[in-house]
Each structure stands twice: as C-alpha cells, then as structure tokens.
Amino acid sequence: MPKKLPSVDAVMVGVGWTGGILAAELTRAGVSVVGLERGPSREANVDFAFPHIRDELKYGIRFGLMQDVSRDTLTFRNSADQMALPMRQLGSFLLGNGTGGAGTHWNGQTWRWTPYDFEIYSQTVKRYGQAAIDDGMLIQDWGLTYQELEPFYDKFERTAGIGGKAGNLQGKLQPGGNPFEGPRQSEYPNPPMKRSQLGDLFQNASQNLGYHPFPGPSANMTQAYTNPDGQSLGACMYCGFCERFGCDYNAKASPNNTVLPTALATGKFEVRNNANVVRVNMDSSGKRAVSVTYIDLISGEEIEQPAEMIFLTSFTFGNVKLLMVSGIGDIYDPVTNKGIVGRNYTYQLSAGAGGTITGKDFKVFAGAGAESVVIDDFNGDHFDHTGLGFLHGGSISASSAGARPIQSNPGGSAWGSAWKNAAAAAYNTSVGIGAQVASLPFRENHLDLDPTYRDVYGNPLLRMTFDYRGNESKRTQYLAEINVKILTKMGAKNVVGRGVPDHYSIVPYQSTHTQGGAIMGLDPSSSVVNPYMQHHQISNLFVVGASSFPHNSGFNPTGTVGAVTYRLADAIVKRYVKSPGPLM
C-alpha cells in the first residue's frame, strides 16, 4: 500500500511554466499547493552559473537538462501498418526535466497567435467553404477567442518581460510592428532586441519585396527589468547560449526566475523533486479526482498525495499519458473516429532556404535565442488561400541565435585539414532563413498506449502515430519558395529551398513544439477539456498546457500556453475557489 499524505488544496503534476504560473497565482490567494516534479531541483543562481552552464558537450549535445529516455520514453510510427519502436535517444524534440521544465532551456520566442487560430474552423468555412478542408482534417474552434485571451497574453508578457514592438495598439496600426497581429491593449514591457547584420539584410530585402518585417518578440531581456511580481532579471549579453541551456546572466525569463520564486515567497508552495507521478486516482463515482500516486525516485517509495484540485501541468506527452494510464476518458481510435484522449496530435512543421553570402562579417558566434526579424504576411489567413490547395501558413524569419562551435560547424569534409578549411570557410558565409509552419490535425495522427513496450514503472509507453498528410507538403513548399525569394534578394548565392520531406522522422532535431491529445472545446464528444482546460466530466481535474491545443499555429506556443494558464488561474481564484464546479 502506498504511503498516504495529508490532503492539500491543489497539486501540480509538473513544475514548469504552467505549474509555476498556477502556483504563483493560487498561493497568493491563500491556496496551499504542492508541486510534484519528476526531475531534480534546478536553482537559477546555482545550476545555471558560469562557467559550467556553457558546457556545450554536456548540455547542447548530451542534453543535460532533458528527460532520461532510458527510464521513460515513447514509441513512434508513421502509420498504423507499421510497428512502433521506442525512441532511444532524444532527437526531433527535447523534453525538459527538473524544476522549470522546458522553460529552462527554451530560446525565448514568445508569440501571440492570430485571431484566426482560435476560430479556425468557422472562419475557414465562412471564407472558403467546407470543401477547403481536407478529407480527414480535424480542425475545430477552440471555444474561446483572441479577444477573450488578450488580457492574459498581456499578463504573461509582463511577467516574462517580453521585448518587442507592438503592431496593433487598440486597433491602430503602429509603424515597425506586426500589422497582422490582433489588437493589443498596450505596448510590450521592453523594447525589441538589437538587430544583427543578417537581420538588416532580411529587413531590407523583405521590405523591398512588399512584405512587412518587424522584430521578433523575445523573453531574452533587452534591458534590466523588474516584473510586476518584483522579480528582477538582467540584460541579455548575446552570448548565443540560450536553447538547451539555462542563462547565467539571469537574462532569459524562465519559471525559475519569475513565477516559482513568487510562489515560494508566499510560504504556501512546496516543490517535491524526484517525484514521478504514475496515476491519478478517482473516487468510486468516477466523477471526482481525489489524489495522485507518485514514486519517490530517491527512496523508491510509492506515495499518495490527496488534493481538492488536481492540475496536470507537465509536457504534452506527460499529460496525455497520465490520463490514459489512469483510465480517464476513452482513448481515441482513428479507425472508428471515436474516443477523445490522444486525438488531434500536431507538431511544428518547417520550411526554409539556405545559401552563401561572402564579403561580410556576420559575427555569427554572437546572438540570442529570440533575436530575429520576422514577417507574418504568410501566416494564418493573412493571405488569400483560394486555389492554393492548403490552409494556414507560417511565420518567416532571419534569426541570429549564436553559432556555437560544435553544433554550428558546417564543414563538409569528414576529417583533418580539409574539414578544418571547409569549416572555417563556411562558418561565416553559410546563411539561412526559415519558416515556422502550422501543423493541422488529421484523423490518422494521434497518441495512444503502446501494446508492447512499458516504462520503468510498469506502465505502457505512450505511442505516437504521426506523418505529413493532406496539404502539409503544399503549405511548406509554398513557404519555401517565399524563403528562396527573400534570401536571393538578400544577395545570397547557391540558394536552395526546402519544405518537409516525404515522411516525418523522429531522429533529427526539429522543434519541441508538440500539441494536442487532450484538446479543448465546447463539445465533450470532440474535446477532453473545456476552454478553461477543465475536464468536461471531472470538474476538479485540469489538464493544462499545449496538450489542450486543437492544432498548432505558425508561431511558438509558449506565449499562448502562458495566456491560457493565466486565464485559468484567474477563473480559479475568482470563481472556482468560492464555488467549486464547472467553469462553463
């Protein structure tokens, strides 16, 4: 029998951005919160200190801040006629591990999604008709609008100190910003990042082609900043060690230096590290979650933590798997198109172009994770899709994230002096621009439980079935051609464009933007949670984060994750605590 602990008001399963935001907001309202984190403790001023955090081999190549896939992983296949096999080493995406989760090692790109994204089904049918939606495509409205989410985008941007330039202030277009964005109530709390020489070329070329460049919004601080909660961050030094690393300058907003210190200062928040949750426990009616069971990874002890409110706040795969192994909801079956848990799994597609520019010193060693110049002309429904054969699009950018010596060495020969010469010649002349491209849900793409493989705790592994389907290739090829046009205008030679390949591979790194599996909506027959990420049938269970997104946009998801989490926290504090029950 597991050891049973005294009940608390709320438990968070995962202590990253979503768990941290909820902990900060709930504890300030007097709610007692326990955060269960399967990974180790990570304190920003200790674990991310110079010089050891700059160890590219440990963190950039050997994934020192990531999940140990020898203990818990997932299996993958492209289609149902293949046998899924375990992912034995991290590749396509990088799953965070430890306090702060993936929020410790992200680049800091922080976007608001387009108003179209939240009403994608109704707006598509209104403009193009039902026939524009591919057979097997499962797009649906989210049940909330951009306008409802806007105040919470603003709150997240102020908590994280986002730097940028508004393009639409209260309905009035602003020079230098994104003219396609939804209306904002206020300017960004910090100015945009410095623009690199590559960004200058992209800015001029895209403007000359009639597009609308603007600085990408960034959680890399552009100046010293103290957020509304009193947490102070330093200014970015453009060192190039953002993605896969913690920040030794304390200049990249993360849960570790924003929401978690705020929650801990209340005295109402306890973080338990090395606590791997294996099950959500229900009462005899099956309509109320009563506790979670976790394994203490140090002692091996099985422990039950009761709580009045249970929040699944881990990464997409963790949230979905925990629902499945706990028997909460019917697992989606793509053959019958029945079941809801595991439905609408999406990823982040990409397109781009590469070439060479000589005679310039780009100083590629310097940069920041979110330093970029972007155009949004071909994202969402900002352009007419009539006759193109696809929906949605993506954002196109020139980024200067910093070319670290191991990961960014483009030498073409395998060894010796030939490799050294090729690497030296290519390091400062090889250039590329790219598009983050929307991923829309298809009937065949889903998550379920693997019938063969199990994790170290005895639970089935999560199984991913995913491939490029329907109009994905057309969308990425269209954007690749725009990339080629811009890069050529920038003065590049030997320009080559790329869309997605014939089939998705889980091996090379592409993006850590995974969505779906426990999606939100108004209809319980096609969604797991309502637009507050509250389970439709179990009102004290909340499944929080990108697992609730019915599709993926042409932007990074973190800003939207933060906004929907702040919206939930507001509803919990103002309504649910006073009168527990459905929020809709």
JSON list of C-alpha atoms in Angstrom, two decimals, residues 357-543:
[
{"chain": "A", "resi": 357, "resn": "ILE", "atom": "CA", "xyz": [26.95, 35.35, -48.73]},
{"chain": "A", "resi": 358, "resn": "THR", "atom": "CA", "xyz": [30.60, 36.37, -48.95]},
{"chain": "A", "resi": 359, "resn": "GLY", "atom": "CA", "xyz": [32.37, 39.61, -48.13]},
{"chain": "A", "resi": 360, "resn": "LYS", "atom": "CA", "xyz": [30.53, 40.28, -44.86]},
{"chain": "A", "resi": 361, "resn": "ASP", "atom": "CA", "xyz": [31.44, 39.64, -41.24]},
{"chain": "A", "resi": 362, "resn": "PHE", "atom": "CA", "xyz": [28.21, 38.37, -39.70]},
{"chain": "A", "resi": 363, "resn": "LYS", "atom": "CA", "xyz": [29.85, 37.63, -36.32]},
{"chain": "A", "resi": 364, "resn": "VAL", "atom": "CA", "xyz": [27.74, 34.50, -36.11]},
{"chain": "A", "resi": 365, "resn": "PHE", "atom": "CA", "xyz": [29.17, 33.50, -32.72]},
{"chain": "A", "resi": 366, "resn": "ALA", "atom": "CA", "xyz": [27.06, 36.26, -31.12]},
{"chain": "A", "resi": 367, "resn": "GLY", "atom": "CA", "xyz": [23.32, 36.12, -30.78]},
{"chain": "A", "resi": 368, "resn": "ALA", "atom": "CA", "xyz": [20.33, 35.32, -28.61]},
{"chain": "A", "resi": 369, "resn": "GLY", "atom": "CA", "xyz": [17.68, 32.65, -28.77]},
{"chain": "A", "resi": 370, "resn": "ALA", "atom": "CA", "xyz": [14.90, 35.02, -29.81]},
{"chain": "A", "resi": 371, "resn": "GLU", "atom": "CA", "xyz": [16.92, 37.59, -31.81]},
{"chain": "A", "resi": 372, "resn": "SER", "atom": "CA", "xyz": [15.10, 37.71, -35.14]},
{"chain": "A", "resi": 373, "resn": "VAL", "atom": "CA", "xyz": [13.43, 39.77, -37.81]},
{"chain": "A", "resi": 374, "resn": "VAL", "atom": "CA", "xyz": [10.12, 38.28, -38.93]},
{"chain": "A", "resi": 375, "resn": "ILE", "atom": "CA", "xyz": [7.37, 38.63, -41.50]},
{"chain": "A", "resi": 376, "resn": "ASP", "atom": "CA", "xyz": [3.84, 37.46, -40.75]},
{"chain": "A", "resi": 377, "resn": "ASP", "atom": "CA", "xyz": [2.43, 38.05, -44.24]},
{"chain": "A", "resi": 378, "resn": "PHE", "atom": "CA", "xyz": [2.03, 34.32, -44.90]},
{"chain": "A", "resi": 379, "resn": "ASN", "atom": "CA", "xyz": [0.77, 33.08, -41.53]},
{"chain": "A", "resi": 380, "resn": "GLY", "atom": "CA", "xyz": [-2.77, 32.12, -40.55]},
{"chain": "A", "resi": 381, "resn": "ASP", "atom": "CA", "xyz": [-5.26, 33.52, -43.05]},
{"chain": "A", "resi": 382, "resn": "HIS", "atom": "CA", "xyz": [-3.37, 36.77, -43.69]},
{"chain": "A", "resi": 383, "resn": "PHE", "atom": "CA", "xyz": [-3.26, 35.94, -47.42]},
{"chain": "A", "resi": 384, "resn": "ASP", "atom": "CA", "xyz": [-5.83, 34.57, -49.83]},
{"chain": "A", "resi": 385, "resn": "HIS", "atom": "CA", "xyz": [-5.65, 30.77, -49.97]},
{"chain": "A", "resi": 386, "resn": "THR", "atom": "CA", "xyz": [-8.07, 30.42, -52.89]},
{"chain": "A", "resi": 387, "resn": "GLY", "atom": "CA", "xyz": [-6.71, 27.85, -55.32]},
{"chain": "A", "resi": 388, "resn": "LEU", "atom": "CA", "xyz": [-3.56, 27.15, -53.31]},
{"chain": "A", "resi": 389, "resn": "GLY", "atom": "CA", "xyz": [-4.69, 23.75, -52.08]},
{"chain": "A", "resi": 390, "resn": "PHE", "atom": "CA", "xyz": [-3.82, 24.30, -48.41]},
{"chain": "A", "resi": 391, "resn": "LEU", "atom": "CA", "xyz": [-4.89, 26.20, -45.30]},
{"chain": "A", "resi": 392, "resn": "HIS", "atom": "CA", "xyz": [-2.91, 28.29, -42.80]},
{"chain": "A", "resi": 393, "resn": "GLY", "atom": "CA", "xyz": [0.78, 29.10, -43.30]},
{"chain": "A", "resi": 394, "resn": "GLY", "atom": "CA", "xyz": [3.71, 30.19, -41.17]},
{"chain": "A", "resi": 395, "resn": "SER", "atom": "CA", "xyz": [5.97, 32.98, -39.99]},
{"chain": "A", "resi": 396, "resn": "ILE", "atom": "CA", "xyz": [9.26, 33.58, -41.84]},
{"chain": "A", "resi": 397, "resn": "SER", "atom": "CA", "xyz": [12.33, 34.89, -40.06]},
{"chain": "A", "resi": 398, "resn": "ALA", "atom": "CA", "xyz": [16.05, 35.52, -40.10]},
{"chain": "A", "resi": 399, "resn": "SER", "atom": "CA", "xyz": [17.40, 34.54, -36.69]},
{"chain": "A", "resi": 400, "resn": "SER", "atom": "CA", "xyz": [20.79, 35.10, -35.10]},
{"chain": "A", "resi": 401, "resn": "ALA", "atom": "CA", "xyz": [20.78, 32.73, -32.15]},
{"chain": "A", "resi": 402, "resn": "GLY", "atom": "CA", "xyz": [24.56, 32.35, -31.93]},
{"chain": "A", "resi": 403, "resn": "ALA", "atom": "CA", "xyz": [26.62, 29.72, -33.75]},
{"chain": "A", "resi": 404, "resn": "ARG", "atom": "CA", "xyz": [28.14, 27.53, -31.04]},
{"chain": "A", "resi": 405, "resn": "PRO", "atom": "CA", "xyz": [31.32, 25.74, -32.12]},
{"chain": "A", "resi": 406, "resn": "ILE", "atom": "CA", "xyz": [30.14, 22.10, -32.02]},
{"chain": "A", "resi": 407, "resn": "GLN", "atom": "CA", "xyz": [26.52, 22.27, -33.19]},
{"chain": "A", "resi": 408, "resn": "SER", "atom": "CA", "xyz": [27.02, 25.01, -35.77]},
{"chain": "A", "resi": 409, "resn": "ASN", "atom": "CA", "xyz": [30.11, 23.80, -37.57]},
{"chain": "A", "resi": 410, "resn": "PRO", "atom": "CA", "xyz": [29.18, 23.40, -41.25]},
{"chain": "A", "resi": 411, "resn": "GLY", "atom": "CA", "xyz": [32.40, 21.85, -42.55]},
{"chain": "A", "resi": 412, "resn": "GLY", "atom": "CA", "xyz": [31.65, 19.47, -45.40]},
{"chain": "A", "resi": 413, "resn": "SER", "atom": "CA", "xyz": [34.57, 17.04, -45.19]},
{"chain": "A", "resi": 414, "resn": "ALA", "atom": "CA", "xyz": [34.71, 14.35, -42.56]},
{"chain": "A", "resi": 415, "resn": "TRP", "atom": "CA", "xyz": [38.17, 14.78, -41.07]},
{"chain": "A", "resi": 416, "resn": "GLY", "atom": "CA", "xyz": [41.54, 16.50, -40.99]},
{"chain": "A", "resi": 417, "resn": "SER", "atom": "CA", "xyz": [42.77, 19.66, -42.66]},
{"chain": "A", "resi": 418, "resn": "ALA", "atom": "CA", "xyz": [40.16, 19.50, -45.44]},
{"chain": "A", "resi": 419, "resn": "TRP", "atom": "CA", "xyz": [37.42, 19.58, -42.81]},
{"chain": "A", "resi": 420, "resn": "LYS", "atom": "CA", "xyz": [39.09, 22.44, -40.94]},
{"chain": "A", "resi": 421, "resn": "ASN", "atom": "CA", "xyz": [39.43, 24.52, -44.09]},
{"chain": "A", "resi": 422, "resn": "ALA", "atom": "CA", "xyz": [35.84, 23.85, -45.16]},
{"chain": "A", "resi": 423, "resn": "ALA", "atom": "CA", "xyz": [34.54, 24.65, -41.68]},
{"chain": "A", "resi": 424, "resn": "ALA", "atom": "CA", "xyz": [36.48, 27.91, -41.48]},
{"chain": "A", "resi": 425, "resn": "ALA", "atom": "CA", "xyz": [35.30, 28.98, -44.93]},
{"chain": "A", "resi": 426, "resn": "ALA", "atom": "CA", "xyz": [31.64, 28.11, -44.31]},
{"chain": "A", "resi": 427, "resn": "TYR", "atom": "CA", "xyz": [31.27, 29.32, -40.71]},
{"chain": "A", "resi": 428, "resn": "ASN", "atom": "CA", "xyz": [30.71, 32.98, -41.56]},
{"chain": "A", "resi": 429, "resn": "THR", "atom": "CA", "xyz": [29.37, 32.64, -45.10]},
{"chain": "A", "resi": 430, "resn": "SER", "atom": "CA", "xyz": [26.64, 29.97, -44.86]},
{"chain": "A", "resi": 431, "resn": "VAL", "atom": "CA", "xyz": [23.33, 31.71, -44.22]},
{"chain": "A", "resi": 432, "resn": "GLY", "atom": "CA", "xyz": [19.76, 30.57, -43.90]},
{"chain": "A", "resi": 433, "resn": "ILE", "atom": "CA", "xyz": [16.29, 31.83, -43.17]},
{"chain": "A", "resi": 434, "resn": "GLY", "atom": "CA", "xyz": [13.32, 29.72, -42.18]},
{"chain": "A", "resi": 435, "resn": "ALA", "atom": "CA", "xyz": [9.61, 29.42, -41.59]},
{"chain": "A", "resi": 436, "resn": "GLN", "atom": "CA", "xyz": [7.78, 28.00, -38.61]},
{"chain": "A", "resi": 437, "resn": "VAL", "atom": "CA", "xyz": [4.81, 26.37, -40.26]},
{"chain": "A", "resi": 438, "resn": "ALA", "atom": "CA", "xyz": [1.42, 25.43, -38.85]},
{"chain": "A", "resi": 439, "resn": "SER", "atom": "CA", "xyz": [0.57, 21.79, -38.24]},
{"chain": "A", "resi": 440, "resn": "LEU", "atom": "CA", "xyz": [-3.11, 20.92, -38.61]},
{"chain": "A", "resi": 441, "resn": "PRO", "atom": "CA", "xyz": [-4.71, 17.78, -37.16]},
{"chain": "A", "resi": 442, "resn": "PHE", "atom": "CA", "xyz": [-5.52, 14.72, -39.22]},
{"chain": "A", "resi": 443, "resn": "ARG", "atom": "CA", "xyz": [-7.51, 11.65, -38.32]},
{"chain": "A", "resi": 444, "resn": "GLU", "atom": "CA", "xyz": [-4.51, 9.32, -38.57]},
{"chain": "A", "resi": 445, "resn": "ASN", "atom": "CA", "xyz": [-2.17, 11.43, -36.40]},
{"chain": "A", "resi": 446, "resn": "HIS", "atom": "CA", "xyz": [-2.75, 10.56, -32.75]},
{"chain": "A", "resi": 447, "resn": "LEU", "atom": "CA", "xyz": [-1.38, 9.34, -29.44]},
{"chain": "A", "resi": 448, "resn": "ASP", "atom": "CA", "xyz": [-2.33, 6.10, -27.67]},
{"chain": "A", "resi": 449, "resn": "LEU", "atom": "CA", "xyz": [-0.74, 3.45, -25.44]},
{"chain": "A", "resi": 450, "resn": "ASP", "atom": "CA", "xyz": [1.78, 1.02, -26.86]},
{"chain": "A", "resi": 451, "resn": "PRO", "atom": "CA", "xyz": [0.68, -2.64, -26.52]},
{"chain": "A", "resi": 452, "resn": "THR", "atom": "CA", "xyz": [4.26, -3.94, -26.30]},
{"chain": "A", "resi": 453, "resn": "TYR", "atom": "CA", "xyz": [6.63, -1.57, -24.52]},
{"chain": "A", "resi": 454, "resn": "ARG", "atom": "CA", "xyz": [6.49, -0.35, -20.91]},
{"chain": "A", "resi": 455, "resn": "ASP", "atom": "CA", "xyz": [8.33, 2.24, -18.86]},
{"chain": "A", "resi": 456, "resn": "VAL", "atom": "CA", "xyz": [10.47, 1.52, -15.78]},
{"chain": "A", "resi": 457, "resn": "TYR", "atom": "CA", "xyz": [7.36, 1.90, -13.58]},
{"chain": "A", "resi": 458, "resn": "GLY", "atom": "CA", "xyz": [5.40, -0.80, -15.41]},
{"chain": "A", "resi": 459, "resn": "ASN", "atom": "CA", "xyz": [3.07, 1.50, -17.35]},
{"chain": "A", "resi": 460, "resn": "PRO", "atom": "CA", "xyz": [2.68, 1.23, -21.13]},
{"chain": "A", "resi": 461, "resn": "LEU", "atom": "CA", "xyz": [4.71, 3.70, -23.12]},
{"chain": "A", "resi": 462, "resn": "LEU", "atom": "CA", "xyz": [2.88, 6.41, -24.99]},
{"chain": "A", "resi": 463, "resn": "ARG", "atom": "CA", "xyz": [2.72, 5.64, -28.73]},
{"chain": "A", "resi": 464, "resn": "MET", "atom": "CA", "xyz": [2.87, 8.38, -31.36]},
{"chain": "A", "resi": 465, "resn": "THR", "atom": "CA", "xyz": [1.50, 7.88, -34.86]},
{"chain": "A", "resi": 466, "resn": "PHE", "atom": "CA", "xyz": [2.42, 10.87, -36.99]},
{"chain": "A", "resi": 467, "resn": "ASP", "atom": "CA", "xyz": [3.29, 11.75, -40.57]},
{"chain": "A", "resi": 468, "resn": "TYR", "atom": "CA", "xyz": [2.89, 14.63, -43.01]},
{"chain": "A", "resi": 469, "resn": "ARG", "atom": "CA", "xyz": [-0.57, 14.33, -44.51]},
{"chain": "A", "resi": 470, "resn": "GLY", "atom": "CA", "xyz": [-3.10, 16.17, -46.63]},
{"chain": "A", "resi": 471, "resn": "ASN", "atom": "CA", "xyz": [-1.91, 19.64, -47.56]},
{"chain": "A", "resi": 472, "resn": "GLU", "atom": "CA", "xyz": [1.24, 19.73, -45.38]},
{"chain": "A", "resi": 473, "resn": "SER", "atom": "CA", "xyz": [3.66, 19.38, -48.28]},
{"chain": "A", "resi": 474, "resn": "LYS", "atom": "CA", "xyz": [1.94, 22.09, -50.34]},
{"chain": "A", "resi": 475, "resn": "ARG", "atom": "CA", "xyz": [2.00, 24.50, -47.40]},
{"chain": "A", "resi": 476, "resn": "THR", "atom": "CA", "xyz": [5.68, 24.05, -46.67]},
{"chain": "A", "resi": 477, "resn": "GLN", "atom": "CA", "xyz": [6.69, 24.14, -50.34]},
{"chain": "A", "resi": 478, "resn": "TYR", "atom": "CA", "xyz": [4.82, 27.41, -50.84]},
{"chain": "A", "resi": 479, "resn": "LEU", "atom": "CA", "xyz": [6.64, 28.95, -47.88]},
{"chain": "A", "resi": 480, "resn": "ALA", "atom": "CA", "xyz": [9.98, 27.52, -49.04]},
{"chain": "A", "resi": 481, "resn": "GLU", "atom": "CA", "xyz": [9.57, 29.42, -52.31]},
{"chain": "A", "resi": 482, "resn": "ILE", "atom": "CA", "xyz": [8.97, 32.67, -50.41]},
{"chain": "A", "resi": 483, "resn": "ASN", "atom": "CA", "xyz": [12.13, 31.95, -48.38]},
{"chain": "A", "resi": 484, "resn": "VAL", "atom": "CA", "xyz": [14.12, 31.46, -51.60]},
{"chain": "A", "resi": 485, "resn": "LYS", "atom": "CA", "xyz": [12.83, 34.74, -52.98]},
{"chain": "A", "resi": 486, "resn": "ILE", "atom": "CA", "xyz": [13.82, 36.68, -49.84]},
{"chain": "A", "resi": 487, "resn": "LEU", "atom": "CA", "xyz": [17.23, 35.05, -49.42]},
{"chain": "A", "resi": 488, "resn": "THR", "atom": "CA", "xyz": [18.06, 35.70, -53.07]},
{"chain": "A", "resi": 489, "resn": "LYS", "atom": "CA", "xyz": [17.04, 39.34, -52.62]},
{"chain": "A", "resi": 490, "resn": "MET", "atom": "CA", "xyz": [19.40, 39.45, -49.62]},
{"chain": "A", "resi": 491, "resn": "GLY", "atom": "CA", "xyz": [22.28, 38.77, -52.02]},
{"chain": "A", "resi": 492, "resn": "ALA", "atom": "CA", "xyz": [22.80, 35.08, -51.34]},
{"chain": "A", "resi": 493, "resn": "LYS", "atom": "CA", "xyz": [24.21, 32.72, -53.95]},
{"chain": "A", "resi": 494, "resn": "ASN", "atom": "CA", "xyz": [23.62, 28.99, -54.44]},
{"chain": "A", "resi": 495, "resn": "VAL", "atom": "CA", "xyz": [20.21, 29.34, -52.80]},
{"chain": "A", "resi": 496, "resn": "VAL", "atom": "CA", "xyz": [18.30, 26.12, -52.14]},
{"chain": "A", "resi": 497, "resn": "GLY", "atom": "CA", "xyz": [14.83, 25.91, -50.61]},
{"chain": "A", "resi": 498, "resn": "ARG", "atom": "CA", "xyz": [13.33, 23.10, -48.56]},
{"chain": "A", "resi": 499, "resn": "GLY", "atom": "CA", "xyz": [9.89, 22.03, -47.43]},
{"chain": "A", "resi": 500, "resn": "VAL", "atom": "CA", "xyz": [9.08, 18.94, -45.41]},
{"chain": "A", "resi": 501, "resn": "PRO", "atom": "CA", "xyz": [10.42, 15.58, -46.69]},
{"chain": "A", "resi": 502, "resn": "ASP", "atom": "CA", "xyz": [8.14, 12.78, -47.82]},
{"chain": "A", "resi": 503, "resn": "HIS", "atom": "CA", "xyz": [7.83, 11.38, -44.29]},
{"chain": "A", "resi": 504, "resn": "TYR", "atom": "CA", "xyz": [8.37, 12.67, -40.77]},
{"chain": "A", "resi": 505, "resn": "SER", "atom": "CA", "xyz": [11.39, 11.29, -38.91]},
{"chain": "A", "resi": 506, "resn": "ILE", "atom": "CA", "xyz": [11.73, 11.36, -35.14]},
{"chain": "A", "resi": 507, "resn": "VAL", "atom": "CA", "xyz": [15.56, 11.26, -35.35]},
{"chain": "A", "resi": 508, "resn": "PRO", "atom": "CA", "xyz": [16.86, 14.77, -36.24]},
{"chain": "A", "resi": 509, "resn": "TYR", "atom": "CA", "xyz": [16.00, 17.73, -34.03]},
{"chain": "A", "resi": 510, "resn": "GLN", "atom": "CA", "xyz": [13.25, 19.92, -35.49]},
{"chain": "A", "resi": 511, "resn": "SER", "atom": "CA", "xyz": [11.21, 21.62, -32.77]},
{"chain": "A", "resi": 512, "resn": "THR", "atom": "CA", "xyz": [9.98, 20.99, -29.22]},
{"chain": "A", "resi": 513, "resn": "HIS", "atom": "CA", "xyz": [6.52, 22.31, -30.15]},
{"chain": "A", "resi": 514, "resn": "THR", "atom": "CA", "xyz": [4.19, 19.36, -29.63]},
{"chain": "A", "resi": 515, "resn": "GLN", "atom": "CA", "xyz": [0.45, 19.91, -29.14]},
{"chain": "A", "resi": 516, "resn": "GLY", "atom": "CA", "xyz": [-2.83, 18.09, -28.68]},
{"chain": "A", "resi": 517, "resn": "GLY", "atom": "CA", "xyz": [-4.05, 14.82, -27.24]},
{"chain": "A", "resi": 518, "resn": "ALA", "atom": "CA", "xyz": [-6.19, 16.43, -24.51]},
{"chain": "A", "resi": 519, "resn": "ILE", "atom": "CA", "xyz": [-7.73, 19.21, -26.57]},
{"chain": "A", "resi": 520, "resn": "MET", "atom": "CA", "xyz": [-10.11, 21.95, -25.53]},
{"chain": "A", "resi": 521, "resn": "GLY", "atom": "CA", "xyz": [-13.54, 22.70, -26.96]},
{"chain": "A", "resi": 522, "resn": "LEU", "atom": "CA", "xyz": [-17.17, 23.25, -26.12]},
{"chain": "A", "resi": 523, "resn": "ASP", "atom": "CA", "xyz": [-18.35, 19.80, -27.19]},
{"chain": "A", "resi": 524, "resn": "PRO", "atom": "CA", "xyz": [-17.42, 16.88, -24.86]},
{"chain": "A", "resi": 525, "resn": "SER", "atom": "CA", "xyz": [-17.76, 14.47, -27.78]},
{"chain": "A", "resi": 526, "resn": "SER", "atom": "CA", "xyz": [-14.78, 16.07, -29.57]},
{"chain": "A", "resi": 527, "resn": "SER", "atom": "CA", "xyz": [-12.69, 17.51, -26.72]},
{"chain": "A", "resi": 528, "resn": "VAL", "atom": "CA", "xyz": [-11.27, 16.40, -23.37]},
{"chain": "A", "resi": 529, "resn": "VAL", "atom": "CA", "xyz": [-11.39, 19.75, -21.58]},
{"chain": "A", "resi": 530, "resn": "ASN", "atom": "CA", "xyz": [-13.39, 22.96, -21.82]},
{"chain": "A", "resi": 531, "resn": "PRO", "atom": "CA", "xyz": [-11.72, 26.27, -22.80]},
{"chain": "A", "resi": 532, "resn": "TYR", "atom": "CA", "xyz": [-10.52, 26.65, -19.19]},
{"chain": "A", "resi": 533, "resn": "MET", "atom": "CA", "xyz": [-8.69, 23.31, -19.58]},
{"chain": "A", "resi": 534, "resn": "GLN", "atom": "CA", "xyz": [-11.08, 21.84, -17.00]},
{"chain": "A", "resi": 535, "resn": "HIS", "atom": "CA", "xyz": [-12.05, 18.23, -17.66]},
{"chain": "A", "resi": 536, "resn": "HIS", "atom": "CA", "xyz": [-15.58, 18.05, -19.05]},
{"chain": "A", "resi": 537, "resn": "GLN", "atom": "CA", "xyz": [-16.70, 15.28, -16.69]},
{"chain": "A", "resi": 538, "resn": "ILE", "atom": "CA", "xyz": [-14.33, 15.77, -13.73]},
{"chain": "A", "resi": 539, "resn": "SER", "atom": "CA", "xyz": [-14.60, 19.38, -12.59]},
{"chain": "A", "resi": 540, "resn": "ASN", "atom": "CA", "xyz": [-11.68, 19.28, -10.12]},
{"chain": "A", "resi": 541, "resn": "LEU", "atom": "CA", "xyz": [-9.25, 17.94, -12.75]},
{"chain": "A", "resi": 542, "resn": "PHE", "atom": "CA", "xyz": [-7.45, 20.39, -15.03]},
{"chain": "A", "resi": 543, "resn": "VAL", "atom": "CA", "xyz": [-5.20, 19.37, -17.95]}
]
